Coordinates of C-alpha atoms and ligand atoms in Angstrom, one line a residue:
X2 CA 105.1 89.0 162.2
X3 CA 105.6 87.8 158.6
X4 CA 108.7 89.9 158.1
X5 CA 110.4 88.0 161.0
X6 CA 109.1 84.6 160.0
X7 CA 112.1 83.8 157.8
X8 CA 114.5 84.0 160.8
X9 CA 112.3 82.6 163.5
X10 CA 109.9 80.1 161.8
X11 CA 109.6 77.2 164.2
X12 CA 107.2 74.4 163.2
X13 CA 106.8 73.1 166.7
X14 CA 105.7 76.5 167.9
X15 CA 103.1 76.6 165.0
X16 CA 101.8 73.3 166.2
X17 CA 101.7 74.4 169.8
X18 CA 99.6 77.4 168.9
X19 CA 97.3 75.3 166.7
X20 CA 96.8 72.8 169.4
X21 CA 95.9 75.6 171.9
X22 CA 93.5 77.3 169.5
X23 CA 91.7 74.1 168.5
X24 CA 91.3 73.0 172.1
X25 CA 89.3 76.1 172.6
X26 CA 87.7 76.1 169.1
X27 CA 84.2 77.1 170.3
X28 CA 85.4 80.2 172.1
X29 CA 87.8 81.1 169.3
X30 CA 84.9 81.0 166.8
X31 CA 82.8 83.4 168.9
X32 CA 85.8 85.7 169.3
X33 CA 86.5 85.6 165.5
X34 CA 82.9 86.5 164.7
X35 CA 83.1 89.3 167.2
X36 CA 86.3 90.6 165.5
X37 CA 84.8 90.4 162.1
X38 CA 81.7 92.2 163.1
X39 CA 83.4 94.9 165.1
X40 CA 85.7 95.6 162.2
X41 CA 83.0 95.7 159.6
X42 CA 79.8 96.3 161.5
X43 CA 79.5 99.8 160.0
X44 CA 79.7 98.7 156.4
X45 CA 76.7 99.3 154.2
X46 CA 76.0 95.6 153.9
X47 CA 75.9 94.8 157.6
X48 CA 74.1 98.0 158.5
X49 CA 71.4 96.9 156.1
X50 CA 70.6 93.8 158.2
X51 CA 70.2 95.8 161.4
X52 CA 72.8 94.2 163.6
X53 CA 73.1 97.4 165.6
X54 CA 76.5 96.6 167.0
X55 CA 75.6 93.0 168.1
X56 CA 78.4 90.6 167.5
X57 CA 77.1 87.3 169.0
X58 CA 76.3 84.2 166.9
X59 CA 72.6 84.2 167.7
X60 CA 71.9 87.8 166.6
X61 CA 74.2 87.3 163.6
X62 CA 72.2 84.3 162.4
X63 CA 68.9 86.0 163.2
X64 CA 69.7 89.2 161.3
X65 CA 72.0 88.3 158.4
X66 CA 70.6 86.0 155.7
X67 CA 72.4 83.1 154.0
X68 CA 73.6 84.3 150.7
X69 CA 75.2 83.0 147.5
X70 CA 77.5 84.8 145.1
X71 CA 74.5 86.1 143.1
X72 CA 73.2 88.0 146.2
X73 CA 76.5 89.7 146.7
X74 CA 77.2 90.4 143.1
X75 CA 75.6 93.9 143.0
X76 CA 77.8 95.0 146.0
X77 CA 80.9 93.4 144.5
X78 CA 80.2 95.1 141.1
X79 CA 80.2 98.5 142.7
X80 CA 83.6 97.7 144.3
X81 CA 84.9 96.6 140.9
X82 CA 83.6 99.8 139.4
X83 CA 85.7 101.8 141.9
X84 CA 83.3 102.7 144.7
X85 CA 85.7 103.0 147.7
X86 CA 83.0 103.5 150.4
X87 CA 82.7 100.8 153.0
X88 CA 80.4 98.4 151.2
X89 CA 81.4 95.0 152.4
X90 CA 84.5 95.7 154.4
X91 CA 85.6 98.8 156.4
X92 CA 88.9 99.0 154.6
X93 CA 88.6 99.5 150.8
X94 CA 89.2 96.4 148.7
X95 CA 92.0 97.1 146.2
X96 CA 92.3 93.7 144.6
X97 CA 89.7 91.4 143.0
X98 CA 90.0 87.6 142.6
X99 CA 88.5 85.7 139.7
X100 CA 87.2 82.3 140.7
X101 CA 87.7 79.5 138.3
X102 CA 84.0 79.4 137.3
X103 CA 84.5 76.2 135.4
X104 CA 81.0 74.9 135.7
X105 CA 79.0 77.9 134.4
X106 CA 81.9 79.1 132.1
X107 CA 82.0 82.6 133.6
X108 CA 84.5 83.6 136.3
X109 CA 83.1 85.2 139.4
X110 CA 84.5 88.4 141.0
X111 CA 85.5 88.1 144.6
X112 CA 87.1 90.6 147.0
X113 CA 90.7 89.9 148.0
X114 CA 92.5 91.7 150.8
X115 CA 95.5 91.4 153.2
X116 CA 93.6 89.4 155.7
X117 CA 93.1 86.7 153.0
X118 CA 96.9 86.7 152.4
X119 CA 97.5 86.4 156.1
X120 CA 95.1 83.4 156.5
X121 CA 96.6 81.8 153.4
X122 CA 100.0 81.9 155.0
X123 CA 98.6 80.6 158.3
X124 CA 97.1 77.6 156.5
X125 CA 100.4 77.0 154.6
X126 CA 102.5 77.1 157.7
X127 CA 100.1 75.0 159.8
X128 CA 100.0 72.1 157.4
X129 CA 103.8 72.4 156.7
X130 CA 104.5 72.2 160.4
X131 CA 102.6 68.9 160.6
X132 CA 104.2 67.6 157.4
X133 CA 107.7 68.5 158.6
X134 CA 107.3 66.1 161.6
X135 CA 107.0 63.2 159.2
X136 CA 109.0 64.5 156.2
X137 CA 111.5 67.2 157.4
X138 CA 112.9 69.3 154.6
X139 CA 116.4 70.9 154.7
X140 CA 117.4 74.0 152.8
X141 CA 116.5 73.1 149.3
X142 CA 114.1 74.0 146.5
X143 CA 110.7 73.2 145.3
X144 CA 109.7 72.4 141.8
X145 CA 106.4 74.2 141.9
X146 CA 104.2 74.2 138.8
X147 CA 102.6 77.6 139.6
X148 CA 101.4 80.1 137.1
X149 CA 100.3 83.7 137.6
X150 CA 97.5 84.6 135.3
X151 CA 97.3 87.9 133.6
X152 CA 96.3 90.6 136.0
X153 CA 94.2 93.4 134.6
X154 CA 92.6 96.6 135.9
X155 CA 88.9 96.7 136.5
X156 CA 87.1 99.7 135.2
X157 CA 87.4 101.1 138.7
X158 CA 91.2 100.7 138.7
X159 CA 91.4 97.6 140.9
X160 CA 93.9 94.9 140.1
X161 CA 92.1 91.7 139.1
X162 CA 93.6 88.2 138.7
X163 CA 92.9 84.7 140.0
X164 CA 93.2 84.2 143.8
X165 CA 96.3 82.1 143.4
X166 CA 97.9 84.9 141.2
X167 CA 97.0 87.5 143.9
X168 CA 98.7 85.3 146.5
X169 CA 101.8 84.5 144.4
X170 CA 102.2 88.3 143.8
X171 CA 102.2 89.1 147.5
X172 CA 105.6 89.6 149.2
X173 CA 104.5 87.3 152.0
X174 CA 104.2 84.4 149.6
X175 CA 108.0 84.4 148.8
X176 CA 108.9 84.9 152.5
X177 CA 106.7 82.1 153.6
X178 CA 107.9 79.7 150.9
X179 CA 111.4 80.4 151.9
X180 CA 110.6 79.8 155.5
X181 CA 109.0 76.5 154.8
X182 CA 111.7 75.4 152.4
X183 CA 109.4 75.5 149.4
X184 CA 111.1 78.2 147.4
X185 CA 110.3 77.8 143.8
X186 CA 113.3 76.9 141.7
X187 CA 112.0 78.9 138.7
X188 CA 112.4 82.7 138.6
X189 CA 109.4 85.0 138.8
X190 CA 109.6 85.7 135.0
X191 CA 108.6 82.0 134.5
X192 CA 105.8 82.0 137.1
X193 CA 104.3 85.2 135.7
X194 CA 105.2 84.5 132.0
X195 CA 102.5 85.4 129.5
X196 CA 102.1 82.0 128.0
X197 CA 101.7 78.9 130.2
X198 CA 103.1 76.5 127.7
X199 CA 106.4 78.4 127.8
X200 CA 106.2 78.7 131.6
X201 CA 105.6 75.0 132.0
X202 CA 108.6 74.1 129.8
X203 CA 110.8 76.4 131.8
X204 CA 109.5 75.1 135.2
X205 CA 110.6 71.6 134.0
X206 CA 113.9 72.9 132.8
X207 CA 114.6 74.9 136.0
X208 CA 113.7 71.8 138.1
X209 CA 116.2 69.7 136.2
X210 CA 119.0 72.3 136.4
X211 CA 118.4 72.1 140.2
X212 CA 117.6 68.4 140.2
X213 CA 119.6 67.5 143.3
X214 CA 118.2 70.5 145.3
X215 CA 114.6 69.7 144.6
X216 CA 113.1 68.4 147.8
X217 CA 109.5 68.8 146.9
X218 CA 107.3 68.7 143.7
X219 CA 104.1 70.6 144.0
X220 CA 101.3 72.6 142.5
X221 CA 98.0 74.0 143.8
X222 CA 96.1 71.1 142.2
X223 CA 97.2 67.6 141.3
X224 CA 96.0 68.1 137.8
X225 CA 98.8 70.6 137.1
X226 CA 101.5 68.1 138.2
X227 CA 100.1 65.3 136.0
X228 CA 99.8 67.8 133.1
X229 CA 103.4 68.9 133.7
X230 CA 104.9 65.4 133.5
X231 CA 102.7 64.4 130.6
X232 CA 104.2 67.4 128.8
X233 CA 107.6 66.2 129.9
X234 CA 107.0 62.9 128.1
X235 CA 106.7 65.0 124.9
X236 CA 109.5 67.5 125.4
X237 CA 112.2 65.7 127.4
X238 CA 114.7 65.3 124.6
X239 CA 114.4 69.0 123.8
X240 CA 115.0 69.8 127.4
X241 CA 118.1 67.5 127.5
X242 CA 119.4 69.3 124.4
X243 CA 118.9 72.7 126.0
X244 CA 120.9 71.5 129.1
X245 CA 123.6 69.9 126.9
X246 CA 124.2 73.1 124.9
X247 CA 123.2 75.7 127.4
X248 CA 120.8 77.3 124.9
X249 CA 117.1 77.6 125.5
X250 CA 114.9 76.1 122.7
X251 CA 113.4 78.5 120.3
X252 CA 109.9 77.4 121.3
X253 CA 110.3 79.8 124.3
X254 CA 109.9 83.2 122.6
X255 CA 109.1 85.5 125.5
X256 CA 112.1 87.8 125.9
X257 CA 111.8 88.2 129.7
X258 CA 111.7 84.5 130.3
X259 CA 114.6 84.0 127.8
X260 CA 116.7 86.6 129.7
X261 CA 115.9 85.1 133.1
X262 CA 116.7 81.5 131.9
X263 CA 119.9 82.5 130.2
X264 CA 121.3 83.5 133.6
X265 CA 120.7 80.0 134.9
X266 CA 121.3 77.8 131.9
X267 CA 125.0 76.8 131.2
X268 CA 126.2 74.0 129.0
X269 CA 126.1 70.8 131.0
X270 CA 126.5 67.7 128.8
X271 CA 127.1 65.5 131.8
X272 CA 123.7 66.4 133.4
X273 CA 122.0 66.1 130.0
X274 CA 123.2 62.6 129.4
X275 CA 122.4 61.6 132.9
X276 CA 118.8 62.7 132.5
X277 CA 118.7 61.1 129.0
X278 CA 119.9 57.8 130.4
X279 CA 117.5 58.0 133.3
X280 CA 114.5 58.6 131.1
X281 CA 115.6 55.9 128.6
X282 CA 115.8 53.4 131.4
X283 CA 112.2 53.9 132.6
X284 CA 109.4 51.6 131.7
X285 CA 106.3 53.5 130.6
X286 CA 107.6 56.5 132.7
X287 CA 106.9 54.6 135.9
X288 CA 108.7 56.4 138.8
X289 CA 109.6 59.3 136.6
X290 CA 109.5 61.9 139.4
X291 CA 111.9 60.3 141.9
X292 CA 114.2 59.2 139.0
X293 CA 114.5 62.9 137.9
X294 CA 114.6 64.3 141.4
X295 CA 116.4 61.8 143.7
X296 CA 116.2 64.0 146.8
X297 CA 112.5 64.8 146.6
X298 CA 110.8 63.9 149.8
X299 CA 107.2 64.0 148.7
X300 CA 104.7 65.3 146.1
X301 CA 102.3 68.0 147.3
X302 CA 99.1 69.4 146.0
X303 CA 95.3 69.2 146.3
X304 CA 94.4 65.6 145.4
X305 CA 90.9 65.4 146.8
X306 CA 87.5 66.2 145.2
X307 CA 87.6 66.6 141.5
X308 CA 91.4 66.0 141.7
X309 CA 91.0 62.4 142.7
X310 CA 90.9 61.2 139.1
X311 CA 94.5 62.2 138.7
X312 CA 95.9 60.4 141.8
X313 CA 96.4 57.1 139.9
X314 CA 98.5 58.7 137.2
X315 CA 100.4 60.7 139.8
X316 CA 101.1 57.5 141.7
X317 CA 102.5 56.0 138.5
X318 CA 104.9 58.9 138.1
X319 CA 105.7 59.0 141.8
X320 CA 106.3 55.2 142.4
X321 CA 107.2 55.0 146.1
X322 CA 107.4 58.7 146.7
X323 CA 104.6 59.8 149.1
X324 CA 101.7 61.8 147.8
X325 CA 100.6 64.4 150.3
X326 CA 97.3 66.1 149.8
X327 CA 97.1 69.9 150.4
X328 CA 94.7 72.1 152.2
X329 CA 91.1 73.2 151.7
X330 CA 89.9 76.6 150.7
X331 CA 88.6 78.7 147.9
X332 CA 89.0 82.2 146.3
X333 CA 86.5 83.4 148.9
X334 CA 88.7 82.2 151.8
X335 CA 90.4 79.3 153.5
X336 CA 88.8 76.7 155.6
X337 CA 91.1 74.0 156.8
X338 CA 94.6 72.6 156.8
X339 CA 95.6 69.0 156.3
X340 CA 97.2 68.2 159.7
X341 CA 97.2 64.4 159.1
X342 CA 99.7 64.2 156.2
X343 CA 100.2 60.4 156.8
X344 CA 96.7 59.7 155.4
X345 CA 96.5 58.7 151.8
X346 CA 95.0 61.4 149.4
X347 CA 91.8 59.4 149.2
X348 CA 91.1 59.9 152.9
X349 CA 92.7 63.3 153.4
X350 CA 90.9 65.5 155.9
X351 CA 91.1 69.2 156.8
X352 CA 91.0 70.6 160.3
X353 CA 89.1 73.9 160.4
X354 CA 91.2 76.8 161.6
X355 CA 88.8 78.5 164.0
X356 CA 90.5 81.9 163.8
X357 CA 90.4 82.5 160.1
X358 CA 86.6 82.8 159.7
X359 CA 83.4 81.9 161.3
X360 CA 81.9 78.7 160.0
X361 CA 78.4 77.3 160.0
X362 CA 77.2 74.0 158.6
X363 CA 73.8 73.1 157.0
X364 CA 73.0 69.5 157.8
X365 CA 72.3 67.4 154.7
X366 CA 70.9 64.3 156.3
X367 CA 68.9 63.6 153.2
X368 CA 69.3 64.9 149.7
X369 CA 66.1 66.9 149.7
X370 CA 67.9 69.2 152.2
X371 CA 70.0 70.3 149.3
X372 CA 67.1 72.1 147.8
X373 CA 65.5 73.3 151.1
X374 CA 64.7 77.0 151.1
X375 CA 65.0 77.4 154.8
X376 CA 68.1 75.5 155.9
X377 CA 69.1 75.5 159.5
X378 CA 72.8 75.7 160.0
X379 CA 74.6 74.6 163.2
X380 CA 77.8 76.0 164.6
X381 CA 81.2 74.5 164.0
X382 CA 81.5 72.7 167.3
X383 CA 77.9 71.3 167.0
X384 CA 78.5 69.1 164.0
X385 CA 78.3 65.3 164.2
X386 CA 80.9 62.8 163.1
X387 CA 79.8 60.9 160.0
X388 CA 77.3 63.5 158.8
X389 CA 77.4 65.6 155.7
X390 CA 77.0 69.4 155.6
X391 CA 77.0 72.3 153.3
X392 CA 79.6 74.8 154.6
X393 CA 78.8 78.5 155.2
X394 CA 81.7 81.0 155.5
X395 CA 81.9 84.4 157.2
X396 CA 85.3 86.0 157.1
X397 CA 87.5 89.1 157.1
X398 CA 87.2 89.5 153.3
X399 CA 83.6 90.7 153.1
X400 CA 81.8 87.3 153.1
X401 CA 78.9 87.0 155.5
X402 CA 77.0 83.7 155.8
X403 CA 78.2 82.9 152.3
X404 CA 77.2 79.6 150.8
X405 CA 80.4 78.4 149.3
X406 CA 78.6 75.6 147.5
X407 CA 80.7 72.7 148.9
X408 CA 79.5 69.6 150.7
X409 CA 81.8 68.3 153.4
X410 CA 81.7 65.3 155.7
X411 CA 82.8 65.4 159.3
X412 CA 85.3 62.6 159.8
X413 CA 86.3 63.4 163.4
X414 CA 87.6 66.2 165.6
X415 CA 91.1 67.5 166.1
X416 CA 90.7 68.7 169.7
X417 CA 87.5 70.6 169.4
X418 CA 87.7 71.6 165.8
X419 CA 86.1 69.4 163.1
X420 CA 88.1 67.5 160.6
X421 CA 86.3 67.6 157.2
X422 CA 86.5 65.5 154.2
X423 CA 85.6 67.3 150.9
X424 CA 82.6 65.5 149.4
X425 CA 81.5 67.5 146.3
X426 CA 80.2 70.7 144.9
X427 CA 76.7 71.2 146.0
X428 CA 75.3 72.7 142.8
X429 CA 76.6 69.9 140.6
X430 CA 73.4 68.0 140.4
X431 CA 72.6 65.9 137.4
X432 CA 68.9 66.3 137.5
X433 CA 66.1 65.7 135.0
X434 CA 63.0 65.0 137.0
X435 CA 63.0 63.3 140.4
X436 CA 66.6 62.1 140.1
X437 CA 69.4 63.9 141.9
X438 CA 73.0 62.9 141.4
X439 CA 75.9 64.8 142.8
X440 CA 79.5 65.2 141.7
X441 CA 80.4 62.4 144.0
X442 CA 77.8 60.1 142.5
X443 CA 79.2 60.9 139.1
X444 CA 82.7 60.2 140.3
X445 CA 81.7 56.9 141.8
X446 CA 80.0 55.9 138.6
X447 CA 83.0 56.8 136.5
X448 CA 85.3 55.0 138.8
X449 CA 83.2 51.8 138.6
X450 CA 83.2 51.9 134.8
X451 CA 86.9 52.9 134.6
X452 CA 87.7 49.5 136.2
X453 CA 86.4 47.8 133.1
X454 CA 88.8 49.9 131.0
X455 CA 91.7 49.2 133.4
X456 CA 91.3 45.5 132.6
X457 CA 92.2 46.5 129.1
X458 CA 95.2 48.5 130.3
X459 CA 93.4 51.8 129.4
X460 CA 92.4 54.7 131.6
X461 CA 90.0 57.6 131.7
X462 CA 92.2 60.6 131.1
X463 CA 89.5 63.0 132.0
X464 CA 85.7 63.3 132.0
X465 CA 82.7 65.6 132.3
X466 CA 78.9 65.3 132.0
X467 CA 75.9 67.1 130.7
X468 CA 72.2 66.8 130.9
X469 CA 70.7 66.5 127.4
X470 CA 67.2 67.8 127.3
X471 CA 67.1 68.4 123.6
X472 CA 65.3 65.1 123.1
X473 CA 62.4 63.6 124.9
X474 CA 62.9 62.1 127.4
X475 CA 66.1 63.8 128.6
X476 CA 69.2 61.8 129.4
X477 CA 72.6 61.9 131.0
X478 CA 75.6 62.3 128.8
X479 CA 79.0 61.4 130.0
X480 CA 82.1 62.5 128.0
X481 CA 85.3 60.5 128.3
X482 CA 88.7 61.0 127.0
X483 CA 90.6 57.7 127.2
X484 CA 94.2 56.8 126.9
X485 CA 93.9 54.5 123.9
X486 CA 91.4 52.7 121.8
X487 CA 88.9 50.3 123.4
X488 CA 86.7 47.8 121.5
X489 CA 83.1 48.7 120.9
X490 CA 82.2 45.8 123.2
X491 CA 84.2 47.1 126.1
X492 CA 82.8 50.6 125.6
X493 CA 79.2 49.3 125.6
X494 CA 79.9 47.6 128.9
X495 CA 81.4 50.8 130.3
X496 CA 78.3 52.7 129.2
X497 CA 76.0 50.2 130.8
X498 CA 78.1 50.2 134.0
X499 CA 77.9 54.0 134.2
X500 CA 74.1 53.9 133.9
X501 CA 73.8 51.1 136.5
X502 CA 76.1 52.8 138.9
X503 CA 73.8 55.8 139.4
X504 CA 72.0 54.2 142.3
X505 CA 69.9 57.1 143.3
X506 CA 66.3 55.8 143.7
X507 CA 64.8 58.7 141.6
X508 CA 67.2 57.9 138.8
X509 CA 66.7 54.2 138.8
X510 CA 63.0 54.5 139.0
X511 CA 62.9 57.0 136.2
X512 CA 65.1 54.9 134.0
X513 CA 62.8 51.9 134.6
X514 CA 59.7 53.7 133.6
X515 CA 61.6 55.5 130.8
X516 CA 61.0 59.1 131.9
X517 CA 64.8 59.3 131.7
X518 CA 66.4 58.0 128.5
X519 CA 69.4 55.7 128.2
X520 CA 72.7 57.2 129.4
X521 CA 74.9 58.2 126.6
X522 CA 78.7 57.7 126.7
X523 CA 80.5 60.0 124.2
X524 CA 84.1 59.2 123.6
X525 CA 86.3 62.3 122.8
X526 CA 89.3 62.8 120.6
X527 CA 92.6 62.8 122.5
X528 CA 93.5 66.3 123.6
X529 CA 89.9 67.6 124.0
X530 CA 90.4 68.4 127.6
X531 CA 93.6 70.3 126.7
X532 CA 91.5 72.4 124.4
X533 CA 89.1 73.1 127.3
X534 CA 92.1 74.0 129.5
X535 CA 93.4 76.4 126.7
X536 CA 90.0 78.0 126.5
X537 CA 90.0 78.5 130.3
X538 CA 93.4 80.2 130.1
X539 CA 92.3 82.4 127.2
X540 CA 89.4 83.5 129.4
X541 CA 92.0 84.8 131.9
X542 CA 92.2 81.7 134.1
X543 CA 95.4 80.4 135.5
X544 CA 96.6 76.8 135.1
X545 CA 97.3 76.6 138.8
X546 CA 93.6 77.0 139.5
X547 CA 92.1 74.9 136.7
X548 CA 89.6 72.3 137.6
X549 CA 87.9 70.3 134.9
X550 CA 84.2 71.1 135.0
X551 CA 82.5 67.9 136.0
X552 CA 79.2 69.0 134.6
X553 CA 78.8 71.4 131.7
X554 CA 75.6 73.3 131.5
X555 CA 74.2 74.4 128.2
X556 CA 74.9 78.0 129.1
X557 CA 78.6 77.2 128.9
X558 CA 78.4 77.4 125.1
X559 CA 82.0 77.4 124.2
X560 CA 82.9 74.3 126.3
X561 CA 79.8 72.5 125.0
X562 CA 80.9 73.4 121.5
X563 CA 84.5 72.0 122.1
X564 CA 83.0 68.8 123.5
X565 CA 80.6 68.4 120.6
X566 CA 83.3 69.1 118.0
X567 CA 85.5 66.3 119.3
X568 CA 83.1 63.3 119.6
X569 CA 84.7 60.2 118.1
X570 CA 82.0 57.8 118.9
X571 CA 78.9 57.5 121.1
X572 CA 77.2 54.6 122.9
X573 CA 73.8 54.3 124.5
X574 CA 73.2 52.2 127.5
X575 CA 71.1 49.1 127.2
X576 CA 71.2 48.5 131.0
X577 CA 67.5 49.1 131.5
X578 CA 66.2 47.5 128.2
Ligands
LIG22 P1 88.4 78.4 143.4 O1 87.7 79.4 144.2 O2 88.3 78.5 142.0 O3 89.8 78.3 143.9 O4 87.7 77.0 143.8 C1 87.5 76.7 145.1 C2 86.8 75.3 145.1 O5 87.7 74.3 144.8 C3 86.3 75.0 146.5 O6 85.0 75.6 146.8 C4 86.2 73.4 146.3 O7 85.0 73.1 145.6 C5 87.4 73.1 145.5 N1 88.5 72.8 146.5 C6 89.4 73.6 147.0 N2 90.2 72.9 147.9 C7 89.9 71.6 147.8 C8 90.3 70.4 148.4 N3 91.4 70.4 149.2 N4 89.7 69.3 148.0 C9 88.7 69.3 147.2 N5 88.2 70.4 146.6 C10 88.8 71.5 146.9

């Protein structure tokens, strides 16, 4: 099917199939579960739970337990070590994905197979089809800030890399990108270069060489797009010089990248001075992206969840150019596509694709359900609009009733399939005693306090948090990197505002009776979060997949150390004095 896609890809046909499938979402879900269990019922893992050939949802839920990555880890470890017996899937797993593991500091190993590639392409083409109704693309190119991390061999001889790298390496990826007019304007040598600083520089350069063909600027996550244009602010004159002289800067040392770029880069003084004039004419880089790429139709990447922080900065670079938020998935598997591209990133939703997995939802009506040991999930078509759930995934890649760790909210239905909004990671819980604050609570609190900074024309560049139990009583620590220097008075106000904005009753009560100490705001040196990013890359992560950890546990020694080495100043809240 995919081989033919280039020639026959028809967005309207994709939409037609999606509409038919989502109208019948309940039946498609049962059918998908049946297919998964028929294919993999004889695996060691499923045999253990005594399904005995049953493939219906009730037997499945009765026999197979809800699990987290820790429960599957011993099985995955054997696969990683080279055991090719049918452990989790009938067909042997030949590739392993490394999830970002930004919170605990350790990447997780996850099985990767052809079915995952297939569902990735289905997600990409589905959301593209809906986007193309609003913003049709012609034959052109995409400036895609994508990076393949280093792939290595596990001790059992399996190829291991981040999920995005595994996807970028698949032949289907190139075919699909061509079919949906999102072919990357950089050569593979740049995407898979050994050093992401050099790759990023060359992505920018290739984009500018092709500036009139670029119809789309994208990356997996919004963070990488913002990071790319912040870098551009530093290197633009060097890029102009390269284009003028047709010679790549000596800062790019990798020979394979140099050879690939030398084929594309010819002296072009006219283009160089055009870019130079364009950049010189901008005020504070506002509207940089459409100024550089006048034919770009939109900017595309995940802008929800922990990426929301970067949307303001992206809007600044984008001016009037639309920001379209991308789909929802994880290294373990995809969940939903953004089929409402007209919604602003802040309210983006994801329609679940009922044939890529079997999905269950644990209702989270009140926060204590988070910690319940016996959650009772409901089926995909039984969820209620307006309610929040933890999502459970079963798919063709060896995940059975797998707790992904995400909280989602049902915003409505597309035909019979739910449209989800990403709320937060479930396990990010700032918690000292009876208080419970999620990633979303943290984000809201930071947003509220950032407004005080905005009044001073400053912004929060990035943030994270930590629970400090080294002193009695324990207290929350929020780390901020900000875009300039604020007065001590403003920072004290921000600190108080952060503290007051955690409105969870447990927190407020504990603060009042002083069983939780004053919140501490630690201001970091500029560039601290770049240092954390560099550390993540050194650990084998890929920039495309980087998400700033919003809470750093004490186990994540190295990141804690980076944070602590970079504190410029710290403030304690007086909000409850
Ligand atoms: P990884 O496995 O490292 O790719 O991370 C997957 C996680 O990223 C998911 O479980 C979510 O927490 C988050 N994520 C993925 N897609 C989105 C999205 N569209 N919006 C918000 N968060 C997302």
